[in-house]
mmCIF file of the C-alpha atoms, coordinates in Angstrom:
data_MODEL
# 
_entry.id   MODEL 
# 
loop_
_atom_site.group_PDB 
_atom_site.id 
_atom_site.type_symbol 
_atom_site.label_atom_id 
_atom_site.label_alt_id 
_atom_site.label_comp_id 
_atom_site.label_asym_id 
_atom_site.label_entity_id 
_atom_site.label_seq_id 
_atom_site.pdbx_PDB_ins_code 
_atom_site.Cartn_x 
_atom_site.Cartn_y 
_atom_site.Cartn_z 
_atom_site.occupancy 
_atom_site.B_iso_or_equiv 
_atom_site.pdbx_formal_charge 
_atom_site.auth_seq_id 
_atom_site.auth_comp_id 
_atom_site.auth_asym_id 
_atom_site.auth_atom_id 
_atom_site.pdbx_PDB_model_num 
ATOM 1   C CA . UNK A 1 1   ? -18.611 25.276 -16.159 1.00 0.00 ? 1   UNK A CA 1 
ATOM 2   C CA . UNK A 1 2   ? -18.615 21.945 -16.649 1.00 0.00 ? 2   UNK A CA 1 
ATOM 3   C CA . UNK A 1 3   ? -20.110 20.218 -19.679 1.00 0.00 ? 3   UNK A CA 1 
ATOM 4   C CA . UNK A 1 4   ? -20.143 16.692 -20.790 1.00 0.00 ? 4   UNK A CA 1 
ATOM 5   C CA . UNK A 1 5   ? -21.460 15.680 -24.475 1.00 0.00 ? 5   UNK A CA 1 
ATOM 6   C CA . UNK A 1 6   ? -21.469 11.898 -25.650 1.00 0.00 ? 6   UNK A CA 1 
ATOM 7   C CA . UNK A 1 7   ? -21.750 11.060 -29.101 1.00 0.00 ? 7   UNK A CA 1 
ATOM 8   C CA . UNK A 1 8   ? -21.789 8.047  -31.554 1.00 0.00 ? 8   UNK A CA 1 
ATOM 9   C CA . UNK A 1 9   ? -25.391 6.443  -30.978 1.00 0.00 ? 9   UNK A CA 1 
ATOM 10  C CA . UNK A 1 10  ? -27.383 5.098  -33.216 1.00 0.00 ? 10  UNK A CA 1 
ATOM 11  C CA . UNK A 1 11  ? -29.309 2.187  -34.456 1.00 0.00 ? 11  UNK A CA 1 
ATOM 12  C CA . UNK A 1 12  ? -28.494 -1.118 -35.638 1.00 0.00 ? 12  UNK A CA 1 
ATOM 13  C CA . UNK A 1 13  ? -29.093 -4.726 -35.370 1.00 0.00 ? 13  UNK A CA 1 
ATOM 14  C CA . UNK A 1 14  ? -28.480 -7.392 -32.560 1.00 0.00 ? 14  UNK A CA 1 
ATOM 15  C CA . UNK A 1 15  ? -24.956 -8.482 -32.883 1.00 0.00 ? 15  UNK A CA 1 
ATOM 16  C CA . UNK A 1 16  ? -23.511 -5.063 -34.064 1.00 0.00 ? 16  UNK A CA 1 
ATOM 17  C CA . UNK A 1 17  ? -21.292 -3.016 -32.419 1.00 0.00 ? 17  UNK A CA 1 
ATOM 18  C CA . UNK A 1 18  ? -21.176 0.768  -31.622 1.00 0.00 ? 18  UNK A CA 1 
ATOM 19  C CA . UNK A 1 19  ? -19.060 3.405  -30.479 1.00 0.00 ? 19  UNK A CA 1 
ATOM 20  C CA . UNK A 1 20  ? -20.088 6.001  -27.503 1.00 0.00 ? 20  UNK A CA 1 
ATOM 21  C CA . UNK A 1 21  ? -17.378 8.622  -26.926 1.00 0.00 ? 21  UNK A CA 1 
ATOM 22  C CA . UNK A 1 22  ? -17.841 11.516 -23.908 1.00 0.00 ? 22  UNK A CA 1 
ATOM 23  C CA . UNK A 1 23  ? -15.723 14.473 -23.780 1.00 0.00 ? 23  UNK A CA 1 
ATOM 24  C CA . UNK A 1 24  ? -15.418 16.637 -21.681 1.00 0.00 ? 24  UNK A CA 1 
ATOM 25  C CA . UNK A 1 25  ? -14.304 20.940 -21.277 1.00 0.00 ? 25  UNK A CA 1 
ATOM 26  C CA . UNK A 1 26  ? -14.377 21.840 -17.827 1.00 0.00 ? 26  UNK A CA 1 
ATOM 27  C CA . UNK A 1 27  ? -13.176 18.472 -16.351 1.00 0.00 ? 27  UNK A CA 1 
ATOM 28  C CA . UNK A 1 28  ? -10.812 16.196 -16.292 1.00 0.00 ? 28  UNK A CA 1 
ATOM 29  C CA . UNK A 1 29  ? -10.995 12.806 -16.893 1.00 0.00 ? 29  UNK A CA 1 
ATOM 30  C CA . UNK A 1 30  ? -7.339  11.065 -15.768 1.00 0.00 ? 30  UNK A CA 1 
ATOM 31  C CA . UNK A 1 31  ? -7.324  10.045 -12.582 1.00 0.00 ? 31  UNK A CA 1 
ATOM 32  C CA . UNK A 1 32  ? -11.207 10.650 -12.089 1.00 0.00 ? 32  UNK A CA 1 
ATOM 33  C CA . UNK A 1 33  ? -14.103 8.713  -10.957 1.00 0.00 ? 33  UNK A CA 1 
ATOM 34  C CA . UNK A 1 34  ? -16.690 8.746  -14.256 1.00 0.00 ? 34  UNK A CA 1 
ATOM 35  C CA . UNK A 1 35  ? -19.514 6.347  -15.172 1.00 0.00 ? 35  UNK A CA 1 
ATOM 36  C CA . UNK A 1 36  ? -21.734 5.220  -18.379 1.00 0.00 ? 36  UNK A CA 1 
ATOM 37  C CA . UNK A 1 37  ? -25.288 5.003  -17.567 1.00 0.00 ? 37  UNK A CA 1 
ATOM 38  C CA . UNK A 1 38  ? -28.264 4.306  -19.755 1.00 0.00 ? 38  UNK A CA 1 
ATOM 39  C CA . UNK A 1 39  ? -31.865 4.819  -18.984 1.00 0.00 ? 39  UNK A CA 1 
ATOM 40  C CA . UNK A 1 40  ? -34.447 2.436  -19.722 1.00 0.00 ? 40  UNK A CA 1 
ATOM 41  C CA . UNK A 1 41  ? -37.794 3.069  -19.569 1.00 0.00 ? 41  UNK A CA 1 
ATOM 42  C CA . UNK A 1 42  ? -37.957 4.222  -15.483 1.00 0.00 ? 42  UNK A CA 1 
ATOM 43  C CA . UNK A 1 43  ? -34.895 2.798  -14.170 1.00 0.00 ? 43  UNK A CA 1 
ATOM 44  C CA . UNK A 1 44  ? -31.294 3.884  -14.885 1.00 0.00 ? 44  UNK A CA 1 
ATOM 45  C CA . UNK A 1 45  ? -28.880 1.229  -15.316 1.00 0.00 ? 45  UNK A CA 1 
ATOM 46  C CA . UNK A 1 46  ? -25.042 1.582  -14.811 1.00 0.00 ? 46  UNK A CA 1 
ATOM 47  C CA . UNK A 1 47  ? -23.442 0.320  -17.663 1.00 0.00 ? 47  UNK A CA 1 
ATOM 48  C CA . UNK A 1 48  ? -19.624 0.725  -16.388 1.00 0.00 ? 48  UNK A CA 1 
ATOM 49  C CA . UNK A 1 49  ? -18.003 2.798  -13.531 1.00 0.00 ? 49  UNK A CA 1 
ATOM 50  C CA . UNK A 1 50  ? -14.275 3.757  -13.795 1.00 0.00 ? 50  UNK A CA 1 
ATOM 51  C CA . UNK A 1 51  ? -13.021 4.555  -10.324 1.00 0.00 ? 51  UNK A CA 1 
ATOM 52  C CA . UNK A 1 52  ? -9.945  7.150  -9.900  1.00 0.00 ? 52  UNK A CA 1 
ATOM 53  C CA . UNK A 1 53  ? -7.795  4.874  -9.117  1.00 0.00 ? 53  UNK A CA 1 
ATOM 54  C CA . UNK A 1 54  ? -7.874  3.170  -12.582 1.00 0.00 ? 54  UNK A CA 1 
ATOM 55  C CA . UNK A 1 55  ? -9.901  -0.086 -11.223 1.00 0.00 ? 55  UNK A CA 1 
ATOM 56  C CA . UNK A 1 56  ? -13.039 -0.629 -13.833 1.00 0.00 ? 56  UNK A CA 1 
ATOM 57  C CA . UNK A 1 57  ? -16.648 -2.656 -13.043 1.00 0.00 ? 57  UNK A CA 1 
ATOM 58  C CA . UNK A 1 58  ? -19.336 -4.071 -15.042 1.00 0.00 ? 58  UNK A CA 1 
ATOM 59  C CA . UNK A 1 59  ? -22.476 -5.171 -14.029 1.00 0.00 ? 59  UNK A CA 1 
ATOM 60  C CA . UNK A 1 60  ? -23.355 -8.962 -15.368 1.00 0.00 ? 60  UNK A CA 1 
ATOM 61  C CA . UNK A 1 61  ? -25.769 -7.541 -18.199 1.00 0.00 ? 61  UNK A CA 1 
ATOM 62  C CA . UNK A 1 62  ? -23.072 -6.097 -20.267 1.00 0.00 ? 62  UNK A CA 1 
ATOM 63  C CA . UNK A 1 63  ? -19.533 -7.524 -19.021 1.00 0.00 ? 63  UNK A CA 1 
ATOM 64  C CA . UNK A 1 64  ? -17.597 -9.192 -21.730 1.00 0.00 ? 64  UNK A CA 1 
ATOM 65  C CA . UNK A 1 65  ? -19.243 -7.149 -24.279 1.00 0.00 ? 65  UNK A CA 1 
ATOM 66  C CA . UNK A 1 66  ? -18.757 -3.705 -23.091 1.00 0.00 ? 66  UNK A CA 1 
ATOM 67  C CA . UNK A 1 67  ? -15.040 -2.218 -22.824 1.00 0.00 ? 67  UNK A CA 1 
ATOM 68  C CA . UNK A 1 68  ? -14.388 1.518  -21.723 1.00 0.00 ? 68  UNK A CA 1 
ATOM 69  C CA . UNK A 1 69  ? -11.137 2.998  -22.517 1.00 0.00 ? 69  UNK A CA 1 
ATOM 70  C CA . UNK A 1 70  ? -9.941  6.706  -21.989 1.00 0.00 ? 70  UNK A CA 1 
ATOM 71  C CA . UNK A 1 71  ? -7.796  9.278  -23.627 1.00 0.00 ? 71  UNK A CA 1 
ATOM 72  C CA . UNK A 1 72  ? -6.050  10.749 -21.774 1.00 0.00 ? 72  UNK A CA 1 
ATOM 73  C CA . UNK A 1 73  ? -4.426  13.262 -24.416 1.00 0.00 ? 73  UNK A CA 1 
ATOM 74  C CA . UNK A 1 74  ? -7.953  14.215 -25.561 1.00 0.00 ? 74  UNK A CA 1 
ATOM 75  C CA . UNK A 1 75  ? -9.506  14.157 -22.392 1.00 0.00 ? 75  UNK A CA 1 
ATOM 76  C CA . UNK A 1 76  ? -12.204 11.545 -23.750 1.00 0.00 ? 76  UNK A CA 1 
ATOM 77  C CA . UNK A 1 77  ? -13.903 8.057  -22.673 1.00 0.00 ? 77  UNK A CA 1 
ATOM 78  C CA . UNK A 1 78  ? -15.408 5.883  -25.164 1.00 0.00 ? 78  UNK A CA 1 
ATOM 79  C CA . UNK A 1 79  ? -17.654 3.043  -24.766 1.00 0.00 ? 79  UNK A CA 1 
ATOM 80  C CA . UNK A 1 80  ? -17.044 -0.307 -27.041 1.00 0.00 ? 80  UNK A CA 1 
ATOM 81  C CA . UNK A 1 81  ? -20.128 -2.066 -27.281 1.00 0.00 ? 81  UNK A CA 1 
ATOM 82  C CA . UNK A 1 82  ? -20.165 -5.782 -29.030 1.00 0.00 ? 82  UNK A CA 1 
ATOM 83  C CA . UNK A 1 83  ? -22.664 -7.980 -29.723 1.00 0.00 ? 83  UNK A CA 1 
ATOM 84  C CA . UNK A 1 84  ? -25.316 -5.840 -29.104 1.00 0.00 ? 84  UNK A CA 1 
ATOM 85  C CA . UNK A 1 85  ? -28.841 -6.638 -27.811 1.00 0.00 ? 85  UNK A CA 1 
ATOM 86  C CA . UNK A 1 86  ? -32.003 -5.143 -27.929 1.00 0.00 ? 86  UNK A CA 1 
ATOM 87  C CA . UNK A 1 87  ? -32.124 -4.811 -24.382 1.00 0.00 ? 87  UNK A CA 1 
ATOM 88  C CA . UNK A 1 88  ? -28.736 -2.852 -25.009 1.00 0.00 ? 88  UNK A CA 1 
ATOM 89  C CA . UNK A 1 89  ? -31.395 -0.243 -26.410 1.00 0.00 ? 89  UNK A CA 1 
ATOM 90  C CA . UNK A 1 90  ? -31.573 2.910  -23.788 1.00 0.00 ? 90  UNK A CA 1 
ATOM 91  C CA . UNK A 1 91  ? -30.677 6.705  -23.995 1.00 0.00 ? 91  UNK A CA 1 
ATOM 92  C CA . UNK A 1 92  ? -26.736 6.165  -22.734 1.00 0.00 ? 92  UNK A CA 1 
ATOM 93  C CA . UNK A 1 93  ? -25.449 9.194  -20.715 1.00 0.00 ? 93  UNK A CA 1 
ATOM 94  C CA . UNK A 1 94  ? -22.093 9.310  -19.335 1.00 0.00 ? 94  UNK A CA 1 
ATOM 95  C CA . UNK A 1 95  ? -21.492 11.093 -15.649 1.00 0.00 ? 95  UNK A CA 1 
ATOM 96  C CA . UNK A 1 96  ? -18.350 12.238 -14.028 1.00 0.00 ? 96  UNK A CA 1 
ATOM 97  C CA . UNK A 1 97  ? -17.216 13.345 -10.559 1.00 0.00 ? 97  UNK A CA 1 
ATOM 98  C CA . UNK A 1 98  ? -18.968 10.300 -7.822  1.00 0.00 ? 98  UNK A CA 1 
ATOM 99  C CA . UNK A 1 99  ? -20.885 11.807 -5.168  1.00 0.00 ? 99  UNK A CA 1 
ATOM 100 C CA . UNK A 1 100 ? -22.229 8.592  -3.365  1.00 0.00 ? 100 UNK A CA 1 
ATOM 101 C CA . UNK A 1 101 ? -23.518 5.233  -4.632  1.00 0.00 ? 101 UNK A CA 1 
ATOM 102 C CA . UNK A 1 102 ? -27.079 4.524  -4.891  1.00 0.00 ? 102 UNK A CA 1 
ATOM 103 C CA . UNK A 1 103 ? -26.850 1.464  -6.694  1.00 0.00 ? 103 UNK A CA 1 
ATOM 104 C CA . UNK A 1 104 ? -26.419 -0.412 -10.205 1.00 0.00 ? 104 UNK A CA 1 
ATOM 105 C CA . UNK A 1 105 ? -30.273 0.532  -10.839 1.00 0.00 ? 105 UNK A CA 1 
ATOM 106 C CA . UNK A 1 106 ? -32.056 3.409  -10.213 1.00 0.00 ? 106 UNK A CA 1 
ATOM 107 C CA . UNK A 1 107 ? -35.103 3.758  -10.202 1.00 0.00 ? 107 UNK A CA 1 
ATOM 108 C CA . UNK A 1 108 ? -36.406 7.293  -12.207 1.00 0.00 ? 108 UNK A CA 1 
ATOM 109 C CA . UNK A 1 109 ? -34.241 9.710  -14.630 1.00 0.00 ? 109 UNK A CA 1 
ATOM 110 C CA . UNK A 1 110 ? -30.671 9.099  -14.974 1.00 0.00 ? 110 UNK A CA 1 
ATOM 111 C CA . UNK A 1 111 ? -30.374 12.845 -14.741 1.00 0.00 ? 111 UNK A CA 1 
ATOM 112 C CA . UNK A 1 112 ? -32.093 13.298 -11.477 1.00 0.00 ? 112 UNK A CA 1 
ATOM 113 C CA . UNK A 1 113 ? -29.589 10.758 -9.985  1.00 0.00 ? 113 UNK A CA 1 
ATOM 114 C CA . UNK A 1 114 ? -27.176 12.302 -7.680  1.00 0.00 ? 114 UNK A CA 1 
ATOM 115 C CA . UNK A 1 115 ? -24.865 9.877  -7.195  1.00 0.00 ? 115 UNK A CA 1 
ATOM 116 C CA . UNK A 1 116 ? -22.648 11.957 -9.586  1.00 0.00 ? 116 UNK A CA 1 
ATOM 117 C CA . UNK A 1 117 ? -22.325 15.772 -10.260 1.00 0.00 ? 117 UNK A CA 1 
ATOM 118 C CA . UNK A 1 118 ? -21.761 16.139 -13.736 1.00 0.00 ? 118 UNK A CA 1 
ATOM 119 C CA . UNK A 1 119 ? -24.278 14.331 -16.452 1.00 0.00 ? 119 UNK A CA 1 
ATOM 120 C CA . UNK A 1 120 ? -24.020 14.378 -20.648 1.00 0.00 ? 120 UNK A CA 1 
ATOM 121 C CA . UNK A 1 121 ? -27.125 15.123 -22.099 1.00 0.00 ? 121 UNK A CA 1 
ATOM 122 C CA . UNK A 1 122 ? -27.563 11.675 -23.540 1.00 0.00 ? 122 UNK A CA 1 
ATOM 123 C CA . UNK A 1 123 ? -27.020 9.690  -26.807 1.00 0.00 ? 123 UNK A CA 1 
ATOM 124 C CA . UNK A 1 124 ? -30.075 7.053  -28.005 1.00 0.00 ? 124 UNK A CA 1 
ATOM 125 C CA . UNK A 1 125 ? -29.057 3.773  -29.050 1.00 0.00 ? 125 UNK A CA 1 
ATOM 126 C CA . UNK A 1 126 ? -31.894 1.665  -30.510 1.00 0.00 ? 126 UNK A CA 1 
ATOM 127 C CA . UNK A 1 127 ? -30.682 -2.200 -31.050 1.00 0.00 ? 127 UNK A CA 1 
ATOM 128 C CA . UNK A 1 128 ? -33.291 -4.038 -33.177 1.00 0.00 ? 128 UNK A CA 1 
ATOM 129 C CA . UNK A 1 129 ? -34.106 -7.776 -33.300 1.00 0.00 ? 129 UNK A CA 1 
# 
């Protein structure tokens, strides 16, 4: 079975920075397609996307602020996030193993979107004028 838990959320003020880390038992990261998503209010947003073959994206809204890195010893992603906004603020889930592409924005529950098969079960970050 495959399980994926994020941690590190939080809240804090606009310019701060936070940490999101995924792990994952069951699945393996290296050499994987596996994504960062956050869910505001009805629409899911992708935050980052790293494809298997190492190449990273980031949608306008958070490139140059947002850097994902992996593990690969510890089987973990994290997600550096600078200068923070409060429309940064959204329950950030991170996904693994791409099953199609339905877009940067989604609209509904990050969880119902099937454009991959495995999904964390969410970390809240609240980022406060």
């Amino acid at each position: 079975e495959v399980q994926l838990v994020e941690f590190g959320g939080g809240s804090l003020q606009a310019g701060g920075s936070l940490r999101l880390t995924c792990t994952a038992s069951g699945f393996t990261f290296h050499n994987a397609d596996m994504a960062w998503y956050r869910q505001v209010g009805n629409e899911c947003e992708l935050v980052t996307i790293s494809n298997r073959d190492g190449r990273l994206y980031y949608p306008d809204s958070v490139k140059g602020r947002f850097t994902l890195s992996q593990d690969i010893a510890k089987n973990t992603v994290t997600l550096e996030m600078n200068s923070l906004k409060p429309e940064d603020t959204g329950v950030y889930y991170c996904a693994a193993e791409r099953r199609s592409w339905g877009g940067n924005v989604i609209v509904g529950s990050c969880l119902k979107v099937r454009d991959f098969g495995y999904w964390g079960q969410g970390t809240q970050v609240t980022v406060s004028s």
